[in-house]
mmCIF file of C-alpha atoms and ligand atoms in Angstrom:
data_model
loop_
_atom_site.group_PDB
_atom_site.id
_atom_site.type_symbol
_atom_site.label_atom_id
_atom_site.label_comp_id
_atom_site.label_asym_id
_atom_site.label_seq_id
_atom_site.Cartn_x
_atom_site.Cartn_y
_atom_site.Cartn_z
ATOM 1 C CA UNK A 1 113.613 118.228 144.509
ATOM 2 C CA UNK A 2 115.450 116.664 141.723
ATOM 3 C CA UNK A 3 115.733 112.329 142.701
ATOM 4 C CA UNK A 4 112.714 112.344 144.985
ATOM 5 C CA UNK A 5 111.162 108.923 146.765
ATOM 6 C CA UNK A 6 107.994 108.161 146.943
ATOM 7 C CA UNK A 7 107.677 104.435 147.185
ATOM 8 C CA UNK A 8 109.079 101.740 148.975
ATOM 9 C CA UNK A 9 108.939 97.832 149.146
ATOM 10 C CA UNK A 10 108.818 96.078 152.339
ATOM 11 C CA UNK A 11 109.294 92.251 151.639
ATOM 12 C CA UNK A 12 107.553 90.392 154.158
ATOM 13 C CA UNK A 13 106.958 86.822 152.692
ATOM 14 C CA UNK A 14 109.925 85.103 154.115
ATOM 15 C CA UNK A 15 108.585 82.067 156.480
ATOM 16 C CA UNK A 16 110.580 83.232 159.827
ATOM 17 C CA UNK A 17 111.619 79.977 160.558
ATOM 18 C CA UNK A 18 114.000 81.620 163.293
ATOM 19 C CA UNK A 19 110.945 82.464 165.719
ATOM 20 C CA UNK A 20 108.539 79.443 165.201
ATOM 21 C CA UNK A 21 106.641 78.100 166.778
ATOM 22 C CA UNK A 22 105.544 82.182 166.955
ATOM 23 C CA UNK A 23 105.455 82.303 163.054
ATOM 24 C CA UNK A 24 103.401 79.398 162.557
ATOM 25 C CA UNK A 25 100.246 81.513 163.152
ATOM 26 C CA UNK A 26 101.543 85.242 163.206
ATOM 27 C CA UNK A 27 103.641 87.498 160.810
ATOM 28 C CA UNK A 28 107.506 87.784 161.888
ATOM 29 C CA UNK A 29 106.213 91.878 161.282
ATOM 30 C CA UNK A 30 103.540 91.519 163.944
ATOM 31 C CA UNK A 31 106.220 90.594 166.541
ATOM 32 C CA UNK A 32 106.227 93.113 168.728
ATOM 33 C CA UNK A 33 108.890 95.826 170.346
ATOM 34 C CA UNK A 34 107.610 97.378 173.466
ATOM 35 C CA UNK A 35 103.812 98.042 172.328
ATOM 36 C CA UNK A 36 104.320 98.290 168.553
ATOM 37 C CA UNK A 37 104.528 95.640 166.003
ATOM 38 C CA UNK A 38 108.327 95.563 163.561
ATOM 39 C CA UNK A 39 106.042 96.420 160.970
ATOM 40 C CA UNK A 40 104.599 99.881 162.266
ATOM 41 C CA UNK A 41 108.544 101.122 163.103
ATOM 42 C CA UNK A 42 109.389 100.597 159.108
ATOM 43 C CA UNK A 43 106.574 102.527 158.134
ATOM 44 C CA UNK A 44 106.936 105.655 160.417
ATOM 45 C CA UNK A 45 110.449 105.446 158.971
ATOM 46 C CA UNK A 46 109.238 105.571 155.352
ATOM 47 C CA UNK A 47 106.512 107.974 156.413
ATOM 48 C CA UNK A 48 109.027 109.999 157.582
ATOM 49 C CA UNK A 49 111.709 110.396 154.497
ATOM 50 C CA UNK A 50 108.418 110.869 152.620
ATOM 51 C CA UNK A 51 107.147 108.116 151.319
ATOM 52 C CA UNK A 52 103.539 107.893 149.716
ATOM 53 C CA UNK A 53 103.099 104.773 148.392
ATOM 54 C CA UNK A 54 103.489 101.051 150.623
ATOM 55 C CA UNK A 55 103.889 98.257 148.383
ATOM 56 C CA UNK A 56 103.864 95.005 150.210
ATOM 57 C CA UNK A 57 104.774 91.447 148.936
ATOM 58 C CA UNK A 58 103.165 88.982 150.981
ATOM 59 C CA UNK A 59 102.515 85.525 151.193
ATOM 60 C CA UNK A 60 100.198 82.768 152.698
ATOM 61 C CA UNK A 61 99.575 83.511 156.332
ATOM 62 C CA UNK A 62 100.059 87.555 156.308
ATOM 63 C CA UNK A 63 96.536 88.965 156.259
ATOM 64 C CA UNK A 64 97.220 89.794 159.977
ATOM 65 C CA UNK A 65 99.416 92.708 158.522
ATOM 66 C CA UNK A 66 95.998 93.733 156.068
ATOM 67 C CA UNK A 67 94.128 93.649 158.947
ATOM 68 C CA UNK A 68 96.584 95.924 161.423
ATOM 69 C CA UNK A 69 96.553 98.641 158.718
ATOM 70 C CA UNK A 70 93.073 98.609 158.184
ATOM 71 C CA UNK A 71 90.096 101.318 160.164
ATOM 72 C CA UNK A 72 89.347 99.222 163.242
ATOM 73 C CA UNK A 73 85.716 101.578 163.859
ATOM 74 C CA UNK A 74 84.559 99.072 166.768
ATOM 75 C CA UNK A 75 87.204 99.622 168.420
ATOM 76 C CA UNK A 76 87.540 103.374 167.559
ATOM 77 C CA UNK A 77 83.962 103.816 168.829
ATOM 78 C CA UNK A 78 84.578 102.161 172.109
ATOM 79 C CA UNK A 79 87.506 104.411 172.709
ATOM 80 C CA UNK A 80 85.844 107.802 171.092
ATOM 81 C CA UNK A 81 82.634 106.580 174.025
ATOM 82 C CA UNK A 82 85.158 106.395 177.017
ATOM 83 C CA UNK A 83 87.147 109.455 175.961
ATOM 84 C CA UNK A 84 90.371 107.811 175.343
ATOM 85 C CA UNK A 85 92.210 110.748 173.185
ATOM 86 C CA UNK A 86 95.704 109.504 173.754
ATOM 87 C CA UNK A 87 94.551 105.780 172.457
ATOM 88 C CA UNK A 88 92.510 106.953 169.168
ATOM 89 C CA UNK A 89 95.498 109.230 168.729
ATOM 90 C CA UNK A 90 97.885 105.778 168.805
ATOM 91 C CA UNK A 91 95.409 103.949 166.101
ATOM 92 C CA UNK A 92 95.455 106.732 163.830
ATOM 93 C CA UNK A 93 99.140 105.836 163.300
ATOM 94 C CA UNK A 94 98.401 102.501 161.817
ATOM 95 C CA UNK A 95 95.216 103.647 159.077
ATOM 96 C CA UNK A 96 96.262 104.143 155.689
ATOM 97 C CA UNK A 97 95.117 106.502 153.395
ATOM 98 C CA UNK A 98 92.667 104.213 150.461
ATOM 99 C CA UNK A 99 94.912 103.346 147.773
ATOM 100 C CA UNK A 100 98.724 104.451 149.571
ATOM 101 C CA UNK A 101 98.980 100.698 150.287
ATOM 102 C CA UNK A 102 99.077 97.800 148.208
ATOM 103 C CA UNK A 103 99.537 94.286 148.549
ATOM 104 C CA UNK A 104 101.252 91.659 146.375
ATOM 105 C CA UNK A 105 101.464 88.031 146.854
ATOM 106 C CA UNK A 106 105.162 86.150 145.799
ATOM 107 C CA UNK A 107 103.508 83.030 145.784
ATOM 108 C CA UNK A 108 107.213 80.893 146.389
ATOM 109 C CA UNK A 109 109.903 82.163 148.774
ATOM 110 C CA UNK A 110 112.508 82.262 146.066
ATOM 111 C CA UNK A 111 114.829 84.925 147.764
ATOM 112 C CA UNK A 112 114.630 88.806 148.403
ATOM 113 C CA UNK A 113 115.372 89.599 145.123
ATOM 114 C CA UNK A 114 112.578 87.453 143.927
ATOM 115 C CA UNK A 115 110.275 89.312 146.329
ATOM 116 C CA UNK A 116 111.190 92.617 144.785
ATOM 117 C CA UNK A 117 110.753 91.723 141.489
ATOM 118 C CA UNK A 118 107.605 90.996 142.159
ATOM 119 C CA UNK A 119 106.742 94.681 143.103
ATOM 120 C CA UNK A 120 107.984 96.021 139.414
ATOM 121 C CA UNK A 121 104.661 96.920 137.966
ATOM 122 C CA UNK A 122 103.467 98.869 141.005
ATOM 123 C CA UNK A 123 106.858 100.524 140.941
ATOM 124 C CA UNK A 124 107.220 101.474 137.243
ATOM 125 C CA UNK A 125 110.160 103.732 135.897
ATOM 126 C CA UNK A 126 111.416 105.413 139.069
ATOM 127 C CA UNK A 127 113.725 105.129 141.649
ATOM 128 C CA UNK A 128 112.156 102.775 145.066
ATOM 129 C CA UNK A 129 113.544 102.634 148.385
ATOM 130 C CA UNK A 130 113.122 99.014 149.990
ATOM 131 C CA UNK A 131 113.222 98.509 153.602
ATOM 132 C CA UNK A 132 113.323 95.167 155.123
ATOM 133 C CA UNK A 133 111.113 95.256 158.409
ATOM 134 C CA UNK A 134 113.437 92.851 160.678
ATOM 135 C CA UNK A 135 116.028 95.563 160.718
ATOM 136 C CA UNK A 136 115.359 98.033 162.704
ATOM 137 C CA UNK A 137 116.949 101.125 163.392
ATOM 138 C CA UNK A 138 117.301 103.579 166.031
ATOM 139 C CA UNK A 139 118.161 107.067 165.326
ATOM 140 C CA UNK A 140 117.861 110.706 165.804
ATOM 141 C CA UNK A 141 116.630 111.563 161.864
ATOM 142 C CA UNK A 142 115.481 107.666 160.352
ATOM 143 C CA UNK A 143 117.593 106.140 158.815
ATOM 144 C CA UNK A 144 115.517 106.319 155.221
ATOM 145 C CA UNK A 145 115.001 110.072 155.822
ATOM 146 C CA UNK A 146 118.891 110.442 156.029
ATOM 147 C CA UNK A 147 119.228 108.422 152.929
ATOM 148 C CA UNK A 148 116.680 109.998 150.778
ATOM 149 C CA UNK A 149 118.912 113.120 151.475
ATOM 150 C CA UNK A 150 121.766 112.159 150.109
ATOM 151 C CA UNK A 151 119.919 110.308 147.113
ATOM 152 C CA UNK A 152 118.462 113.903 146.287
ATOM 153 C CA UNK A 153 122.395 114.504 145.938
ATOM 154 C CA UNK A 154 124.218 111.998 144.371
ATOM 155 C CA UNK A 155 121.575 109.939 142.527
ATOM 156 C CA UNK A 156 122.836 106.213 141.817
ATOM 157 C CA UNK A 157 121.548 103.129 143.950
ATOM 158 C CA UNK A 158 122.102 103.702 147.715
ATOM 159 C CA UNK A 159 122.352 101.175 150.424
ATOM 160 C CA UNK A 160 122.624 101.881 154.238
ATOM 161 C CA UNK A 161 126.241 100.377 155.507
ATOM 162 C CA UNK A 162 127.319 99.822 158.970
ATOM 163 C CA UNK A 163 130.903 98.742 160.505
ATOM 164 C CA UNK A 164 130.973 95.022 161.524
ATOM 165 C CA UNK A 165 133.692 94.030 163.487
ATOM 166 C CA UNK A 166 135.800 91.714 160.694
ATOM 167 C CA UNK A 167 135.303 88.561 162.625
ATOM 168 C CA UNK A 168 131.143 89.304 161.896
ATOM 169 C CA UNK A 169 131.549 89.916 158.308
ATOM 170 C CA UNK A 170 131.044 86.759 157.006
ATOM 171 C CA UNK A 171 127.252 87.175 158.340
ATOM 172 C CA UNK A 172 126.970 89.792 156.230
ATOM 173 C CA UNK A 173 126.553 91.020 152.466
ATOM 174 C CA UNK A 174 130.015 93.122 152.695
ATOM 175 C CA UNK A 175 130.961 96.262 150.482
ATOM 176 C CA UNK A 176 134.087 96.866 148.223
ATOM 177 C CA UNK A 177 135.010 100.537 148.596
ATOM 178 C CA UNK A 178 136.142 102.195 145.372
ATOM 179 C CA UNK A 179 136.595 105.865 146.947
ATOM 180 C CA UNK A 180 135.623 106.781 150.634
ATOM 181 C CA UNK A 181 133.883 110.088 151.154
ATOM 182 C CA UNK A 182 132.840 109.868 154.670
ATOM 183 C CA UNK A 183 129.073 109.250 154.744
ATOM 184 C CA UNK A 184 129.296 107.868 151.547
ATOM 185 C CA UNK A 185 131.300 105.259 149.842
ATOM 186 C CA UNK A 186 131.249 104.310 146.242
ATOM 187 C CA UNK A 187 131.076 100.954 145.874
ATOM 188 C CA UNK A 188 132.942 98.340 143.246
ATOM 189 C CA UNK A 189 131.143 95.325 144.219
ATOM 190 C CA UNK A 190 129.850 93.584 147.114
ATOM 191 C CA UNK A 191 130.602 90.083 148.318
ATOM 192 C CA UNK A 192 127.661 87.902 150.456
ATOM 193 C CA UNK A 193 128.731 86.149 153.560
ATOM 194 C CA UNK A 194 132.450 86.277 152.854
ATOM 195 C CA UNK A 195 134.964 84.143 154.558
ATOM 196 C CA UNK A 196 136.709 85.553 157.011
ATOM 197 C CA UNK A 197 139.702 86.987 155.818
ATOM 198 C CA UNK A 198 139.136 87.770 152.622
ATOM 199 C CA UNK A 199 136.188 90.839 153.370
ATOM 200 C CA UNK A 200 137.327 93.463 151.162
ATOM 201 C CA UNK A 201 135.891 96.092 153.770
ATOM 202 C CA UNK A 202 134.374 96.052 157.243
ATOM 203 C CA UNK A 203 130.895 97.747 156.143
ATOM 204 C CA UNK A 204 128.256 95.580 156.077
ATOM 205 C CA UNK A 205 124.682 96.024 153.843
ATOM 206 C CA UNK A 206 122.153 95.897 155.956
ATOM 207 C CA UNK A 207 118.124 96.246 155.262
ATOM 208 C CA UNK A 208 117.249 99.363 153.528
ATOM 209 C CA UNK A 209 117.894 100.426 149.782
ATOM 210 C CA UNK A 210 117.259 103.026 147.143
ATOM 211 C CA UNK A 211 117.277 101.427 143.961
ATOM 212 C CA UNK A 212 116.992 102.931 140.760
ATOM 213 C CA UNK A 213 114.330 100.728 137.825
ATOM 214 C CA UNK A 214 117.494 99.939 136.304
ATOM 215 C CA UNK A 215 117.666 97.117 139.028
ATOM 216 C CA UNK A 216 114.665 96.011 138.166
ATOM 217 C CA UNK A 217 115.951 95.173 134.521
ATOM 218 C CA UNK A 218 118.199 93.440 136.050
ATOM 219 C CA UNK A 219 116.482 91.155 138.046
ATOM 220 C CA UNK A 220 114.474 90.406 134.675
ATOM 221 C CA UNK A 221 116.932 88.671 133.649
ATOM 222 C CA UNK A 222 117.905 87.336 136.969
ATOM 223 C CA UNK A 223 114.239 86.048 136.552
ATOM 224 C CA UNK A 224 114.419 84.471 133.078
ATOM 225 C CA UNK A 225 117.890 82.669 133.895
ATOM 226 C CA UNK A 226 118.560 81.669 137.268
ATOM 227 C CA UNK A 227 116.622 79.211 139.213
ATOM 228 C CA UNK A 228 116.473 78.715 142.534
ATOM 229 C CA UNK A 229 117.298 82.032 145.696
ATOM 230 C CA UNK A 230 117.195 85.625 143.407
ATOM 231 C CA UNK A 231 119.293 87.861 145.664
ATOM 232 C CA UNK A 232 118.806 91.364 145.477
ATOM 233 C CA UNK A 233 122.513 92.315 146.445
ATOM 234 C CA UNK A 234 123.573 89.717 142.968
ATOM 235 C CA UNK A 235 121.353 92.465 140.912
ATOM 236 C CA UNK A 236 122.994 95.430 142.726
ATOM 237 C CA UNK A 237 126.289 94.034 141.542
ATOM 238 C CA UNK A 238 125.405 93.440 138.577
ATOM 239 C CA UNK A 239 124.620 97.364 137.941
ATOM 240 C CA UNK A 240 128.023 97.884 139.371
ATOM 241 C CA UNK A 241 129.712 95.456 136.576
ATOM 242 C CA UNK A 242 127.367 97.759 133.727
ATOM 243 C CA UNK A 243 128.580 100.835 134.574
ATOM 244 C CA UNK A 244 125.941 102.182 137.332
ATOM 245 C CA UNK A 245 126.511 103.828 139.979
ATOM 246 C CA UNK A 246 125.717 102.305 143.588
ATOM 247 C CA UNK A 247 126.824 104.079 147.072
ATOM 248 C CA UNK A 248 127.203 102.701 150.531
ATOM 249 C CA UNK A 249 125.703 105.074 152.895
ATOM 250 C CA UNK A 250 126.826 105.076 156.650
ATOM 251 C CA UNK A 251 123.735 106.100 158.637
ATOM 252 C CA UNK A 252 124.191 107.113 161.965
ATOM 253 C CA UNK A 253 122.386 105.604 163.827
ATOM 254 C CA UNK A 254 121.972 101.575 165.695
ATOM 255 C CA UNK A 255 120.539 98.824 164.139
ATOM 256 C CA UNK A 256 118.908 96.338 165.558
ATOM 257 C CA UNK A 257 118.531 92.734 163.564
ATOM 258 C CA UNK A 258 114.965 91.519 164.404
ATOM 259 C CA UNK A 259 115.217 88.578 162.621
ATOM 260 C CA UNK A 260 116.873 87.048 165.177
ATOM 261 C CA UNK A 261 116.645 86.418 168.607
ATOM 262 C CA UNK A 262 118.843 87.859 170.300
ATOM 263 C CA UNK A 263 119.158 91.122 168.501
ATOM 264 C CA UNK A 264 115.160 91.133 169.327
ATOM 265 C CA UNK A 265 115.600 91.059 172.417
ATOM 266 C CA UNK A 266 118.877 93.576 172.357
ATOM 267 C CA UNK A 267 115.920 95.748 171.132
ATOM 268 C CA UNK A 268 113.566 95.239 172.989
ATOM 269 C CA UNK A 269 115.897 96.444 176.241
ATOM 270 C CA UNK A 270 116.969 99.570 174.092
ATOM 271 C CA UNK A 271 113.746 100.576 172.875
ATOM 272 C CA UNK A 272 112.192 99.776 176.713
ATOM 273 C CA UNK A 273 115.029 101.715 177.881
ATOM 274 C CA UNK A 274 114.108 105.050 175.559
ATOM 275 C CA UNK A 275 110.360 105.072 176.145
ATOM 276 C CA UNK A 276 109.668 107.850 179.099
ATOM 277 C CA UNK A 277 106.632 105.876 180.342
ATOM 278 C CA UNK A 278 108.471 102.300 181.343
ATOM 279 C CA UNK A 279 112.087 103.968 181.471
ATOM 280 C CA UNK A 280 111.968 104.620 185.342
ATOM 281 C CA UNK A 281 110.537 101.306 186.489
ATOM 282 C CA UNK A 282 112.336 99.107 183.886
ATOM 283 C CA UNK A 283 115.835 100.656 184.185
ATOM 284 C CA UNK A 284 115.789 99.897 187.873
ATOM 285 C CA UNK A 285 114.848 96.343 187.253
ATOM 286 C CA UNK A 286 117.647 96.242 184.541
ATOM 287 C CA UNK A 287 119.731 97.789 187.303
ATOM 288 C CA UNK A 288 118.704 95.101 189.744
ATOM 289 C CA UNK A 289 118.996 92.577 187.625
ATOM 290 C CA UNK A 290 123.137 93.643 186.791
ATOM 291 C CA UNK A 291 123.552 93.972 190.709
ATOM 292 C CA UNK A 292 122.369 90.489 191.751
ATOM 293 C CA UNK A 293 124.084 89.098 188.854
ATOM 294 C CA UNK A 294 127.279 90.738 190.249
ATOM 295 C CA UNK A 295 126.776 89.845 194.019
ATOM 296 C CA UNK A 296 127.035 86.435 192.759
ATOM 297 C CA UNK A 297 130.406 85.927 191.041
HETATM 298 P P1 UTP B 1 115.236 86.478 155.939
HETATM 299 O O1 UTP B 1 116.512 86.023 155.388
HETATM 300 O O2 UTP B 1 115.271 87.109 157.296
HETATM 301 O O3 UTP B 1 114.232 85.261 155.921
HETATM 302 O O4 UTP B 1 114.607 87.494 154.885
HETATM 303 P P2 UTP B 1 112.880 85.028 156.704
HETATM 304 O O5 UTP B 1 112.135 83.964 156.013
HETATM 305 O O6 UTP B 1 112.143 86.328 156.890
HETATM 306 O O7 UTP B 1 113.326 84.552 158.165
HETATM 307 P P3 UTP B 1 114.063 83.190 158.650
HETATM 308 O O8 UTP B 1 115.493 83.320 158.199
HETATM 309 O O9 UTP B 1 113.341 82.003 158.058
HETATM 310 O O10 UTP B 1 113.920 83.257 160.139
HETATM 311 C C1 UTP B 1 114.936 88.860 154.835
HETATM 312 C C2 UTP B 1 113.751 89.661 154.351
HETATM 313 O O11 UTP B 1 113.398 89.262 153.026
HETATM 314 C C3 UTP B 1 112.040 88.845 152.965
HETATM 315 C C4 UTP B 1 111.681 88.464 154.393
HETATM 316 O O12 UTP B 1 110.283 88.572 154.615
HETATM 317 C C5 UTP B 1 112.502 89.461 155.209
HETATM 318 O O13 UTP B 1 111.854 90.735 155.288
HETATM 319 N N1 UTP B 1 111.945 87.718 151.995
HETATM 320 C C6 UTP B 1 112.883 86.735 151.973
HETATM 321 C C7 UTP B 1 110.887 87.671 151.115
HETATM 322 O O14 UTP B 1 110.000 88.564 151.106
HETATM 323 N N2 UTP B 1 110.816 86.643 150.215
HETATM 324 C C8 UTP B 1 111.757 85.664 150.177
HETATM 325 O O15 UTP B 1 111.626 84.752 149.319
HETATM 326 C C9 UTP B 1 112.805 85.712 151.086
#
């Protein structure tokens, strides 16, 4: 297949600040939706659009995530000795194959561009997706999967785009459309946390990317220059402004932000609300829940 992925970046050395005191001794990634950590939903998503290679960047206080995708085989003995099928079958979704996963420490949060940067050497001269674990995304074919498609079709730097209502853009990285295709848009330039008002769109960025090495070269530079936060969508741009080609892509699909509080916990009802085992039981405590609420207005 001509523009094929087959490695992606997940930046996980941000500090989390948003869910201490729970991030002072675990990974934001090791929070956990229903029964699964964020981290294990952003690689069954990669897994999925084919990816082969897991580059982390890390930091101090992450070797919880090592461990999780390590073989656990005291604990896959114990299970194998009582029979529990379903439950070995559940761990075999976190092992890595040796050498598909490799870790790499930024040693100083300067900034998601920063943190990708720091992958270049594992990445080399071809096109990376990067997928930020906090997001994450509900949706009949994942949301990388329908990306890589139309990557293997229009080539260029791709990043996934949602609507935002225009009183929530300024929260956002925000996209201006050159020419609207549907699906995809091509994009002029892109404008971080605008002020409301002056978005020159309603689609938002939000976290996952494929990125061609050319962005790389550009956060070189970003490197040698700039001090301070490297943002990743400021080295986008800057392929935009030297000719390159980057696309919005609308996924379809709902996104969930992680990162914060309350969209965790939006999630966390959603994801609760999908799963066939708790659907029953916690639906009709939702339901409950809505009732009382409403006997007492
Ligand atoms: P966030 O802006 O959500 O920051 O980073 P954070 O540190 O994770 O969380 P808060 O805001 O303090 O609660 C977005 C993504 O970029 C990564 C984070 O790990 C997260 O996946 N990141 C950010 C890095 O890897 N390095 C950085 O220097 C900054």
């Amino acid at each position: 297949m001509k523009n094929k992925v087959t490695k992606a970046i997940f930046p996980v050395a941000g500090m989390g600040t948003r869910f201490l005191p729970a991030t002072k001794a675990i990974p934001k990634e090791i929070l956990t939706l229903v029964d699964r950590p964020l981290i294990q939903y952003a690689i069954d998503e990669a897994r999925a659009a084919g990816i082969k290679e897991f580059i982390f960047v890390t930091s101090r206080g992450k070797s919880a995530l090592e461990d999780y995708f390590d073989h656990a085989p005291e604990l896959e003995h114990s299970l194998r000795k009582k029979g529990k099928d379903e439950l070995l079958e559940v761990l075999k979704t976190t092992n890595m194959d040796s050498g598909a996963i490799a870790y790499i420490r930024q040693h100083k949060a300067l900034g998601l561009g920063h943190a990708v940067w720091c992958a270049r050497r594992l990445v080399g001269n071809e096109p990376f997706a990067v997928i930020l674990p906090d997001d994450v995304i509900a949706a009949e074919t994942p949301c990388l999967a329908q990306m890589t498609e139309a990557f293997a079709e229009t080539g260029g730097n791709i990043v996934a785009a949602m609507e935002v209502p225009r009183d929530r853009a300024r929260a956002y990285g925000i996209l201006d459309v050159k020419e609207d295709m549907g699906s995809v848009v091509s994009v002029r330039g892109m404008v971080e946390k605008p002020e409301t008002g002056t978005e020159p769109s309603n689609l938002a960025v939000i976290g996952r990317y494929i990125l061609t090495p050319k962005i790389m070269q550009n956060l070189n530079r970003m490197k040698s220059g700039a001090g301070g936060e490297i943002q990743l969508t400021d080295a986008i741009e800057q392929e935009v402004r030297n000719g390159g080609e980057v696309f919005g892509y609308r996924f379809r699909g709902q996104r969930f932000d992680c990162g914060s509080k309350a969209g965790f916990l939006q999630a966390t009802v959603a994801f609760g609300l999908s799963r066939p085992d708790l659907r029953d039981e916690f639906g009709a405590y939702l339901t409950g829940l809505t009732q009382q609420q409403q006997a007492a207005e």
